[in-house]
Coordinates of C-alpha atoms in Angstrom, one line a residue:
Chain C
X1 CA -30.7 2.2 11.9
X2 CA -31.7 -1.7 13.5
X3 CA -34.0 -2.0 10.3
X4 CA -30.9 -2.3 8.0
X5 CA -30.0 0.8 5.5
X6 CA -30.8 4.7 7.2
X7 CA -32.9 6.6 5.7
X8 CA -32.5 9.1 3.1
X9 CA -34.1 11.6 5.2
X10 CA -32.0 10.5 8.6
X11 CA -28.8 11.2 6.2
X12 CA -29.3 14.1 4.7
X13 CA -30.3 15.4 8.3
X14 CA -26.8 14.2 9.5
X15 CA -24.9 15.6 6.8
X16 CA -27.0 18.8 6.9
X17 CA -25.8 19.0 11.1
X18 CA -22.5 19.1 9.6
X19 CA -22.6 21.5 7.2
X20 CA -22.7 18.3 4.2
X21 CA -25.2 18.6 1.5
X22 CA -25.2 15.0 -0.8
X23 CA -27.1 14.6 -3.7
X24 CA -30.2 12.3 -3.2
X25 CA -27.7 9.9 -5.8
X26 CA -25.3 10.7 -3.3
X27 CA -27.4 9.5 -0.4
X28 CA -28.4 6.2 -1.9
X29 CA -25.0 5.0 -2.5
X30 CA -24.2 5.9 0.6
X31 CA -26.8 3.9 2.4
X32 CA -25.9 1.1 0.7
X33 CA -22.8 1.3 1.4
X34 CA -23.9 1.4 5.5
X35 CA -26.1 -1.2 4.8
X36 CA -23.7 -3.7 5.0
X37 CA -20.9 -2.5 7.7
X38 CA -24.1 -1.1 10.1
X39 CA -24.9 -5.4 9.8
X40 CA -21.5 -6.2 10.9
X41 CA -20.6 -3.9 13.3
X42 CA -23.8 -4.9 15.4
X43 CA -22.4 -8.4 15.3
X44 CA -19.2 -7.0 16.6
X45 CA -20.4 -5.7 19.7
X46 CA -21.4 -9.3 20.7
X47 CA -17.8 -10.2 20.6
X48 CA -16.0 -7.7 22.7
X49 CA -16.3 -8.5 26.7
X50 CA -17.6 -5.6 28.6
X51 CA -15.0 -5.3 30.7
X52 CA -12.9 -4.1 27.4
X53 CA -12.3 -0.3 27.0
X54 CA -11.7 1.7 24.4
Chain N
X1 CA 18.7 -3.7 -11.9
X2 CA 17.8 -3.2 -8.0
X3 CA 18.2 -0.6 -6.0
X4 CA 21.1 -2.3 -4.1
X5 CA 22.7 -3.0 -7.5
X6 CA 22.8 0.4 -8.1
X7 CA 23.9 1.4 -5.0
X8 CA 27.0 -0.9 -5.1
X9 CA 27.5 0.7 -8.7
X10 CA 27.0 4.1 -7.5
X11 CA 29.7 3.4 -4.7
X12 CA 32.0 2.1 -7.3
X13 CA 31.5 4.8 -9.5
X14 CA 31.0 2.7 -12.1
X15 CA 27.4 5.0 -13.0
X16 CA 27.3 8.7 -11.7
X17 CA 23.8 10.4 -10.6
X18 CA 23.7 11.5 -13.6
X19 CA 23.9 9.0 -15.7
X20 CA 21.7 7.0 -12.8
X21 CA 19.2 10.0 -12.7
X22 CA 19.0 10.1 -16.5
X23 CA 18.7 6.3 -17.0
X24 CA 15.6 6.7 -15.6
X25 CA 13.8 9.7 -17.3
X26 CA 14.7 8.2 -20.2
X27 CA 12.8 5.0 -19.7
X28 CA 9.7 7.3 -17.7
X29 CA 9.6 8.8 -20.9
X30 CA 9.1 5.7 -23.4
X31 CA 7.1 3.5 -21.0
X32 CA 5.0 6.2 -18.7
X33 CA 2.5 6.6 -21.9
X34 CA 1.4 3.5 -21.8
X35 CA 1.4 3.0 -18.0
X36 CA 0.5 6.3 -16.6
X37 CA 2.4 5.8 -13.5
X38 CA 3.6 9.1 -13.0
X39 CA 1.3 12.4 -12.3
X40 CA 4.4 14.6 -12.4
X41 CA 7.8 14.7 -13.6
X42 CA 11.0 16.8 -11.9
X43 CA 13.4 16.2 -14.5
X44 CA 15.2 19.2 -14.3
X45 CA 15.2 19.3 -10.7
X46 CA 16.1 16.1 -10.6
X47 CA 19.3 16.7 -12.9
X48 CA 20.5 19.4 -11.2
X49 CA 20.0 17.8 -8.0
X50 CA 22.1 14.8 -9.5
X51 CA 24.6 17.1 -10.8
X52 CA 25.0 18.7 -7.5
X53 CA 25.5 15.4 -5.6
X54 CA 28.6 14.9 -8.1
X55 CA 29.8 18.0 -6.5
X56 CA 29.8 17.2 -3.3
X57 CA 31.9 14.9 -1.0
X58 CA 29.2 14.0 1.2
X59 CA 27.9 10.6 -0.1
X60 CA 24.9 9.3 1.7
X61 CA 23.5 5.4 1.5
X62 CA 21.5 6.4 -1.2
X63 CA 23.9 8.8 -2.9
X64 CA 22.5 9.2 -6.6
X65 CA 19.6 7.0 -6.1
X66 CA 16.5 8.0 -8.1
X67 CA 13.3 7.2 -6.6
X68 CA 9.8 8.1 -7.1
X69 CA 7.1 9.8 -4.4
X70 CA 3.5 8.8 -4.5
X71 CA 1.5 12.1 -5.2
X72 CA 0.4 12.4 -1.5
X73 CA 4.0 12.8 -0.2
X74 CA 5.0 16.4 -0.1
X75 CA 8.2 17.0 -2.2
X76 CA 9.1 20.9 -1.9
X77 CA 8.3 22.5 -5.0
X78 CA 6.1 20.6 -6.4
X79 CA 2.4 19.5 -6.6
X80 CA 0.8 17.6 -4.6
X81 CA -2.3 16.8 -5.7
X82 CA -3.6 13.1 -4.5
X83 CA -4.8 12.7 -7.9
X84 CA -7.9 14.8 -6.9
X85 CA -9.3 17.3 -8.4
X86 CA -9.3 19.4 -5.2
X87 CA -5.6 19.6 -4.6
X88 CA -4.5 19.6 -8.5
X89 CA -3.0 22.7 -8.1
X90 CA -1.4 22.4 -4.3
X91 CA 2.2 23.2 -4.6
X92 CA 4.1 21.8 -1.1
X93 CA 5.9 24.6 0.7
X94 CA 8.4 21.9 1.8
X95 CA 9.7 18.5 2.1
X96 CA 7.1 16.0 4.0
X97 CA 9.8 14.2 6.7
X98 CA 10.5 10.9 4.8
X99 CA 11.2 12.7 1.5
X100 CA 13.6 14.7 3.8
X101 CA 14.9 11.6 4.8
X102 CA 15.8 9.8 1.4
X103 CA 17.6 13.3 0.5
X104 CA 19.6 12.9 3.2
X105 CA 20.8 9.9 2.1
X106 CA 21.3 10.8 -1.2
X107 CA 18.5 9.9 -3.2
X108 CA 16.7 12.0 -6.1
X109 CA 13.4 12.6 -6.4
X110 CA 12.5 12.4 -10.1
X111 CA 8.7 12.3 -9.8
X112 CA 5.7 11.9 -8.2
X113 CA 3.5 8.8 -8.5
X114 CA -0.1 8.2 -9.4
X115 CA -2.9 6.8 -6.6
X116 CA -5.9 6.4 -6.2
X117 CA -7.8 9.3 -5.1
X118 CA -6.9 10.5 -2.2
X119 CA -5.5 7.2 -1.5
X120 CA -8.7 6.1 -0.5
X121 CA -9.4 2.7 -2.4
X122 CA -7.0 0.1 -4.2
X123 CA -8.2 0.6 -7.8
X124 CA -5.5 3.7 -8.5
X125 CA -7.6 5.1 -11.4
X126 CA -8.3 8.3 -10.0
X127 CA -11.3 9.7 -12.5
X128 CA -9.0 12.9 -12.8
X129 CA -5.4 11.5 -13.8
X130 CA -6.5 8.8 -15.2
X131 CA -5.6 5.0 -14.3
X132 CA -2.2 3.9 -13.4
X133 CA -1.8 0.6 -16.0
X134 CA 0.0 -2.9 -14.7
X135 CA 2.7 -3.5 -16.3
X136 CA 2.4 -6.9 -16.9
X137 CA -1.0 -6.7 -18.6
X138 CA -2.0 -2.7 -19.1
X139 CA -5.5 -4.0 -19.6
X140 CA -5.7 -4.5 -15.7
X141 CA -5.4 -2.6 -12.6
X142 CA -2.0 -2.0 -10.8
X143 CA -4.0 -2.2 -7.4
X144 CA -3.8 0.7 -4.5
X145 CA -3.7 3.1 -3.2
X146 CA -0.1 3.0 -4.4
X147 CA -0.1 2.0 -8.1
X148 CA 1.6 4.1 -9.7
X149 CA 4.7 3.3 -7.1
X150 CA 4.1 -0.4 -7.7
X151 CA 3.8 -0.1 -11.7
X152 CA 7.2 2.4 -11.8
X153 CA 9.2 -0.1 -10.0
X154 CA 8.1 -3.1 -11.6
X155 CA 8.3 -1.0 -14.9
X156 CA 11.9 -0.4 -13.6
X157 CA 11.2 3.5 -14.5
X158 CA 12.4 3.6 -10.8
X159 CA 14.8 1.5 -8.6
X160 CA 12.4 1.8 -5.1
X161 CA 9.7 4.4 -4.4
X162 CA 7.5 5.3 -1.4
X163 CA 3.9 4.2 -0.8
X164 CA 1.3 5.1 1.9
X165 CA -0.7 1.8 3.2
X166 CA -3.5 2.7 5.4
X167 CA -5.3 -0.9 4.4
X168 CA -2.9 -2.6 2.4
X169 CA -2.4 0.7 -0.2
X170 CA 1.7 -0.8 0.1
X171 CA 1.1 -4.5 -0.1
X172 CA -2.1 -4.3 -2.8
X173 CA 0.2 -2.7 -5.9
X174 CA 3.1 -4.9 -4.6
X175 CA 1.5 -7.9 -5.1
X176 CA -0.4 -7.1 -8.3
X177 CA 2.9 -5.9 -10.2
X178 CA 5.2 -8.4 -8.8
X179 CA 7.5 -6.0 -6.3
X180 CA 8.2 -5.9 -2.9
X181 CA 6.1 -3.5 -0.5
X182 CA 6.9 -3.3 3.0
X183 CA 4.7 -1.4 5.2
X184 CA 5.9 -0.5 8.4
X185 CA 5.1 -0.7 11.7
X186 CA 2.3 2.5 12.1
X187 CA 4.5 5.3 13.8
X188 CA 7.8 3.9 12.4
X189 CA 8.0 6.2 9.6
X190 CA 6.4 10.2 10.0
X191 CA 3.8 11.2 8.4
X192 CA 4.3 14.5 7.9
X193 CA 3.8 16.2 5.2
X194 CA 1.7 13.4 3.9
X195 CA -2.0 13.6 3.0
X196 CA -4.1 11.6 5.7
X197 CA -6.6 8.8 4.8
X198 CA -7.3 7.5 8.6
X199 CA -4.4 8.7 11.1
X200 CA -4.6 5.8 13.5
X201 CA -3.9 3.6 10.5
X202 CA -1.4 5.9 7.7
X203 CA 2.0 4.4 7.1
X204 CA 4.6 5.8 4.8
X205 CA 6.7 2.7 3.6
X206 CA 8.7 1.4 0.7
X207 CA 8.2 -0.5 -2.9
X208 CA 11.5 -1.7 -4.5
X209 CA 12.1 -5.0 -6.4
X210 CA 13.6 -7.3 -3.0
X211 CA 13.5 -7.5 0.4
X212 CA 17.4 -6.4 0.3
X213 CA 15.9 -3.1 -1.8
X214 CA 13.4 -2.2 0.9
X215 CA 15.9 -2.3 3.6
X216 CA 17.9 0.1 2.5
X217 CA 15.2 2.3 2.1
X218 CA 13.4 1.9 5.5
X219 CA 17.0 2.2 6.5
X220 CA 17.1 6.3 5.3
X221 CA 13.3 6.2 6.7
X222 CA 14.0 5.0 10.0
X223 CA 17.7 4.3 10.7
X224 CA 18.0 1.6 12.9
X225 CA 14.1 0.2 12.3
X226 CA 16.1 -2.4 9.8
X227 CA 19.4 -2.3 7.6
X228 CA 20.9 -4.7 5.1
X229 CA 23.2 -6.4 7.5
X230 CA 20.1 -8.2 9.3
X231 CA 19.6 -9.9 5.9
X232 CA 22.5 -12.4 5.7
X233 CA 21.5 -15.6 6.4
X234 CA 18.4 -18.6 5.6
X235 CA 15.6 -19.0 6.8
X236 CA 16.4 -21.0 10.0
X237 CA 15.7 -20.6 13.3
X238 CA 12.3 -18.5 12.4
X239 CA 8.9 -20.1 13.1
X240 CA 6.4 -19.0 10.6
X241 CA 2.8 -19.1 11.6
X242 CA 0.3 -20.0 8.9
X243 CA -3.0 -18.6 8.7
X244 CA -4.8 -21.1 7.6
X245 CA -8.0 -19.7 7.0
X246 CA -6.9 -17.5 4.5
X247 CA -5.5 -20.4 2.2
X248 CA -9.4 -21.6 1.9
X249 CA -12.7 -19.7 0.9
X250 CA -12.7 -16.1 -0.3
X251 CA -9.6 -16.9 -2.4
X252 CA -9.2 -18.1 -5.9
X253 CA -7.5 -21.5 -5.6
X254 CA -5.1 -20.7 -8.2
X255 CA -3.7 -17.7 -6.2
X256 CA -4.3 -20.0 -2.9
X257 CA -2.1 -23.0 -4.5
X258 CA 0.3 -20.4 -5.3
X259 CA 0.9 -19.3 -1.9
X260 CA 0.9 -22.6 -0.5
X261 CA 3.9 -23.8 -2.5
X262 CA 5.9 -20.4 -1.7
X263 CA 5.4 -21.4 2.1
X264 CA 7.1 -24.7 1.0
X265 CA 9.9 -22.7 -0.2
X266 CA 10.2 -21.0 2.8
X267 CA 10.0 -23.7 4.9
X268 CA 12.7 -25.1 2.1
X269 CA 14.9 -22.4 2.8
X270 CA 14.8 -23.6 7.0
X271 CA 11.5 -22.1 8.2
X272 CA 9.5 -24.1 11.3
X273 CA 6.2 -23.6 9.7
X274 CA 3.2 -24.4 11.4
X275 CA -0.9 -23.7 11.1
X276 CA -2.2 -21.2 13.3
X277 CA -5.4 -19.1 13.8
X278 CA -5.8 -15.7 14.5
X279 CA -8.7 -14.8 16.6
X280 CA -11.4 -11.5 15.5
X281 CA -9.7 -12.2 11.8
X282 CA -12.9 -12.4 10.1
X283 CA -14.2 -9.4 11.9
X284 CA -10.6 -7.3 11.7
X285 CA -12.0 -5.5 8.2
X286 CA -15.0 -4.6 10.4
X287 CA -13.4 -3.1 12.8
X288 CA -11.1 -1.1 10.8
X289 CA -14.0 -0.1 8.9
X290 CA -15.4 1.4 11.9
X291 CA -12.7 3.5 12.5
X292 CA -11.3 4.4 9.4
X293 CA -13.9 5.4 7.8
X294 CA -15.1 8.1 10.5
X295 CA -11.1 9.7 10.8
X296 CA -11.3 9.7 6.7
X297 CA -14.1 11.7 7.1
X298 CA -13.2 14.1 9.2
X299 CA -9.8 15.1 8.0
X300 CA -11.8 16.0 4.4
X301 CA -15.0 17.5 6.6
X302 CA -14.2 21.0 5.3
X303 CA -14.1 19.5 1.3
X304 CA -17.1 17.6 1.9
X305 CA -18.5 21.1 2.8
X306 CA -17.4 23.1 -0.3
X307 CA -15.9 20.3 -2.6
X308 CA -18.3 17.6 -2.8
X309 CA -19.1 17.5 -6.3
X310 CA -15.0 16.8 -6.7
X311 CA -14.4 14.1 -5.6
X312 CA -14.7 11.1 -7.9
X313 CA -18.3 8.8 -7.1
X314 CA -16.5 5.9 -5.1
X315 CA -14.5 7.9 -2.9
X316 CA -17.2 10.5 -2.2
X317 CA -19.9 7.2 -1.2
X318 CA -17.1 6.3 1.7
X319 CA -16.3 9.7 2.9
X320 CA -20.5 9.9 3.2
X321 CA -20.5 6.7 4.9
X322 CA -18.0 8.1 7.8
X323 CA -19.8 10.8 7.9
X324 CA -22.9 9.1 8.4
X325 CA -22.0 6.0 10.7
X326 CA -23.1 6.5 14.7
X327 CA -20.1 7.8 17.0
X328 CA -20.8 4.8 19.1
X329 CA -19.6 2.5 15.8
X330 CA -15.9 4.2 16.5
X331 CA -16.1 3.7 20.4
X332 CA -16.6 0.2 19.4
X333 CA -13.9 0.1 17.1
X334 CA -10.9 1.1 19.2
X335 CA -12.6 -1.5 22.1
X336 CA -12.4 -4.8 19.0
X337 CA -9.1 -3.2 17.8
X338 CA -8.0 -3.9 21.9
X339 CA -9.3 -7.7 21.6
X340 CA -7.6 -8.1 18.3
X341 CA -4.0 -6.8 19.4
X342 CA -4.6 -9.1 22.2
X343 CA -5.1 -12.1 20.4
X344 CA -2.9 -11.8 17.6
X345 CA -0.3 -10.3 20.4
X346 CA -1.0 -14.4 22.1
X347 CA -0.2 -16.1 18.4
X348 CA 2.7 -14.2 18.1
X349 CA 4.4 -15.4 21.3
X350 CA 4.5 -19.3 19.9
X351 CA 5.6 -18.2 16.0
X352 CA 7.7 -14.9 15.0
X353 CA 6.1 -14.2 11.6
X354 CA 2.9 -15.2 9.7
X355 CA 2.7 -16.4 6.2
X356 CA -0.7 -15.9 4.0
X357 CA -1.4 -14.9 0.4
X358 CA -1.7 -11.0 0.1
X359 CA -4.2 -11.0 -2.1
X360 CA -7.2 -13.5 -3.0
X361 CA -7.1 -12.5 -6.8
X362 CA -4.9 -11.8 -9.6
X363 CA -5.4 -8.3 -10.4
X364 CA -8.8 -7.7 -12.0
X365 CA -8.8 -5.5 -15.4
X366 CA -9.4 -1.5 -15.7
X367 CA -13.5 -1.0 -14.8
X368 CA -14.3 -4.4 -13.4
X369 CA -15.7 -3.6 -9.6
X370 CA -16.4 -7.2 -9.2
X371 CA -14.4 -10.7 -9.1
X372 CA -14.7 -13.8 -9.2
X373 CA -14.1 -16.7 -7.1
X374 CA -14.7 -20.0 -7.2
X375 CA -17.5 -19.2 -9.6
X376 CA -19.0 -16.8 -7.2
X377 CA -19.0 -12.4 -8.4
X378 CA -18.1 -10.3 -5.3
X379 CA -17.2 -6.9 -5.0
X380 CA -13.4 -6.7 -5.5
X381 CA -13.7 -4.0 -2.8
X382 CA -14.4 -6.5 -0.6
X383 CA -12.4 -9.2 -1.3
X384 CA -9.2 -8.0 -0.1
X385 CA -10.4 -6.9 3.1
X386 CA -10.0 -9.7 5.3
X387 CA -6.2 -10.3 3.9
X388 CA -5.1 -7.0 4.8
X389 CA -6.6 -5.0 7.5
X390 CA -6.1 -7.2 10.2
X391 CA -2.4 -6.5 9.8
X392 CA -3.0 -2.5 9.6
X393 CA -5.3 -2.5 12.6
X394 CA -2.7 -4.5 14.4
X395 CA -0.4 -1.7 13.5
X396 CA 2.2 -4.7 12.3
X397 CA 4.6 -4.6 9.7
X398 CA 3.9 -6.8 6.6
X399 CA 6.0 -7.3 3.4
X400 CA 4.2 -8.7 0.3
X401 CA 7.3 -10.7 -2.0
X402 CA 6.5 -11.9 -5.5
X403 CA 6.0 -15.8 -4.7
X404 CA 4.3 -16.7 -8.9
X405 CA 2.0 -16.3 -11.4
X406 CA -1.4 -17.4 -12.5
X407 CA -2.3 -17.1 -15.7
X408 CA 0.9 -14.7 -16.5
X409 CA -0.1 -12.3 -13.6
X410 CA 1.7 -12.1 -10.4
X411 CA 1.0 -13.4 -6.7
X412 CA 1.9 -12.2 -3.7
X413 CA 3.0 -14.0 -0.3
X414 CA 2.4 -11.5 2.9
X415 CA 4.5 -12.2 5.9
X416 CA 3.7 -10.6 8.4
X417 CA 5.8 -9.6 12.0
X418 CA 5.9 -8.6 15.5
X419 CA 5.1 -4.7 16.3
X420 CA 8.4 -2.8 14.8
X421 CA 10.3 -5.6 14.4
X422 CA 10.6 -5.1 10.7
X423 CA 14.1 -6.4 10.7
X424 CA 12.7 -10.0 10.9
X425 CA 10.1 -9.6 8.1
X426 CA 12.7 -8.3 5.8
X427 CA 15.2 -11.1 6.9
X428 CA 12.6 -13.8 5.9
X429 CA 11.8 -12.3 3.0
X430 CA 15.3 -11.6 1.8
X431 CA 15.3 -15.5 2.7
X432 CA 12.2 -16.4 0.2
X433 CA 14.1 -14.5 -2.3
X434 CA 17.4 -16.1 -1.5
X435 CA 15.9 -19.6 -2.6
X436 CA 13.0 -18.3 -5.4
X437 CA 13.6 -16.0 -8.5
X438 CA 10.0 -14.4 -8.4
X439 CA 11.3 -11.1 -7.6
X440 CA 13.6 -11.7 -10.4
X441 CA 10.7 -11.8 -12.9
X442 CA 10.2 -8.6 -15.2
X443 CA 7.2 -7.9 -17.4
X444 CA 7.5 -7.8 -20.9
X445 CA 8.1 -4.0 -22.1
X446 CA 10.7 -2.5 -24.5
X447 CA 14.0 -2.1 -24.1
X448 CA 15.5 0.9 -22.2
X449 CA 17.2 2.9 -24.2
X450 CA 18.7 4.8 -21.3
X451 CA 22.2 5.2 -20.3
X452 CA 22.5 1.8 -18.4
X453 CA 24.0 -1.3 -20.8
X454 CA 22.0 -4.1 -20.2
X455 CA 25.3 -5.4 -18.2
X456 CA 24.5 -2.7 -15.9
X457 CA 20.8 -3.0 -15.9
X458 CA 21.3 -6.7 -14.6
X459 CA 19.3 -8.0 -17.7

């Protein structure tokens, strides 16, 4: 997922493991949707000192 | 008139629940057409409940009040159904805890109030109910997740109502129809017997016209977390922290004018206002993204299973994305949520509120997904973001008052307090409104022709 959006097949793999089964319209949007908060959240993990837990 | 009005008229007896009760069926009936606030009506229940409070000695804070429930607040008896599709025909078995509370204290259910679906987004026009409409233009959006509770009060169908704010679902409608939404400190108020979005992050909390309103609300919600008594007084002695980043960028400058001159006023009515900064704020939305989104997806795992196909397109693409985002992503949530606390814990030890606008936008119209600012088209989805979840992921209380208009919609001021000391948000906003007549401000609809005289209606 370091490339930017997941792909449609890595999704529908993960949703299948779960019992989930999206739409290929489905899918897309939600990609896109990751696209953006996967991009932040690896800028997050920067910020927090390692000595932080959860 | 407000809910404290009414109250003081219920105590005199000068209105009966009845009459109270009535008052307002009759304007939900002339005005809900054209505002679809309400996905459910009680009005016999709620007259026979009215007329069995006249029987009674027992009079409660909020004896005779009518108030409305957003429709993922289980009232016993009647549907809850999140305007979804998949729970349009789930009848609660009983009570959720803070609808027990209001009865306690008196108050009448008479409805149950529109959201977006699932109250998960801050549109509220649920593809299966249909939008909730703003009152003071029905061409736009009330906001959410609580619109329908934000464009009943400012309607004046109801006096107060509860919302649920699990990212600013309270303090988005408030703003947007020109009422007072106070979301409490998470864990002040129970959640059960509420539909969850995220349950680190749910809060059950009130909309009313004023500050004065709200406290006498999250007085029957949590007596003791505030009460009206805390409310006499100016503005002195409290320092007010402003966040200065969220007066400039990401923000129309109309609506960023706007809630400059309201922290004037407040600093007008004895406020030490100063600038401060709030570390991790433009990475707060992030963070509660991270979690949110993953909890949301869970507690609707076994829909997503056998319901997918239900839930309307925008709601369904975020319940995918929590589905889909790495369990490392929430690890690293709760350990940024940690370094936020901490920092914003540091700010509040110099100042004991914070003042920014609630919202960066007046409230966009019914099918826009985008706004814009300063000539700029972003996703209004996104927009909001940084101005409210860094105060649900802080877990902090934050009112939203009515501080002006632009361009004859309203605008929001967010003030924003320590962990459960919602007694000194209320008392600063009951300040504000003290000094301003925002709150005062009512949309133009027609007349009531309900059982209050406009003497009584406070007109």
């Amino acid at each position: 997922m370091r490339s930017g959006a997941p792909s449609l097949e890595l999704l529908r793999g993960l949703a299948a493991q779960q019992g989930v089964e999206p739409s290929d319209e489905d899918l897309e949007a939600a990609a896109g949707f990751l696209r953006v908060l996967l991009a932040q959240l690896r800028d997050l993990e920067a910020l927090i000192p390692p000595e932080v837990e959860p | 008139m407000t809910l404290a009005a009414l109250v003081r008229s219920l105590r005199a007896r000068e209105l009966s629940p009845r009459e109270a009760v009535s008052g307002c069926l009759v304007r939900i009936e002339e005005l809900d057409p054209a505002l679809n606030a309400f996905i459910s009506v009680r009005a016999e229940e709620a007259l026979a409940e009215a007329e069995a409070l006249e029987r009674t000695d027992a009079r409660g804070p909020l004896h005779g009040v009518p108030v409305g429930i957003k429709d993922v607040i289980d009232v016993a008896g009647a549907r809850t159904t999140a305007a979804s599709a998949i729970l349009a025909d789930n009848v609660a078995a009983r009570d959720a805890d803070a609808v027990a509370a209001l009865r306690r204290a008196g108050a009448v259910v008479v409805g149950k109030l529109n959201t977006h679906e699932f109250a998960f987004g801050a549109t509220t026009t649920s593809p299966h109910f249909g939008p909730a409409r703003n009152p003071w233009d029905t061409e736009r959006i009330c906001g959410g997740s609580s619109g329908g509770s934000g464009a009943a009060v400012a309607a004046g169908l109801v006096p107060g109502a509860l919302g649920t704010d699990t990212g600013g679902s309270i303090r988005i409608p408030a703003s947007f129809c020109g009422v007072t939404g106070l979301r409490p400190s998470t864990g002040r108020v129970s959640n059960r017997g509420v539909v969850p979005v995220a349950w680190s992050f749910d809060t059950v909390g009130p909309i009313a016209r004023s500050a004065e309103d709200c406290a006498l609300l999250l007085d029957a919600l949590a007596p003791g977390a505030a009460s009206t008594r805390g409310l006499a007084g100016d503005a002195a002695g409290l320092r007010v922290g402003v966040v200065g980043a969220l007066f400039e960028g990401g923000i129309d400058p109309d609506v960023a004018a706007v809630a400059r001159e309201a922290v004037r006023e407040l600093a007008g009515a004895g406020a030490a206002v100063e600038e401060v900064e709030i570390p991790l704020l433009e990475e707060a939305g992030a963070i509660q993204q991270a979690m949110m989104l993953p909890e949301a997806a869970a507690a609707h795992l076994p829909w997503l299973r056998t319901r997918l196909e239900d839930y309307g397109a925008d709601v369904r693409t975020r319940l995918l994305a929590g589905l889909f985002l790495p369990p490392t992503t929430y690890v690293t949530g709760m350990r940024a949520r940690r370094v936020f606390r901490a920092g914003l814990a540091e700010v509040l030890r110099d100042v004991d509120l914070l003042a920014c606008p609630q919202m960066p936008v007046a409230p966009p119209r019914i099918g826009e997904d985008t706004v814009t600012i300063d000539g700029v088209e972003v996703p209004y989805r996104l927009s909001f973001i940084r101005f409210n979840s860094p105060w649900s992921l802080a877990g902090v209380p934050a009112v939203s008052v009515p501080c002006g208009f632009v361009r004859g919609l309203p605008v929001g001021l967010a003030l924003v307090g320590r962990p459960f000391e919602e007694a000194t948000v209320l008392q600063a906003a009951h300040a504000f409104q003290q000094v301003t007549s925002w709150h005062e401000q009512r949309p133009l609809l027609p007349p009531p022709s309900g059982s209050y005289s406009p003497a009584e209606r406070g007109d």
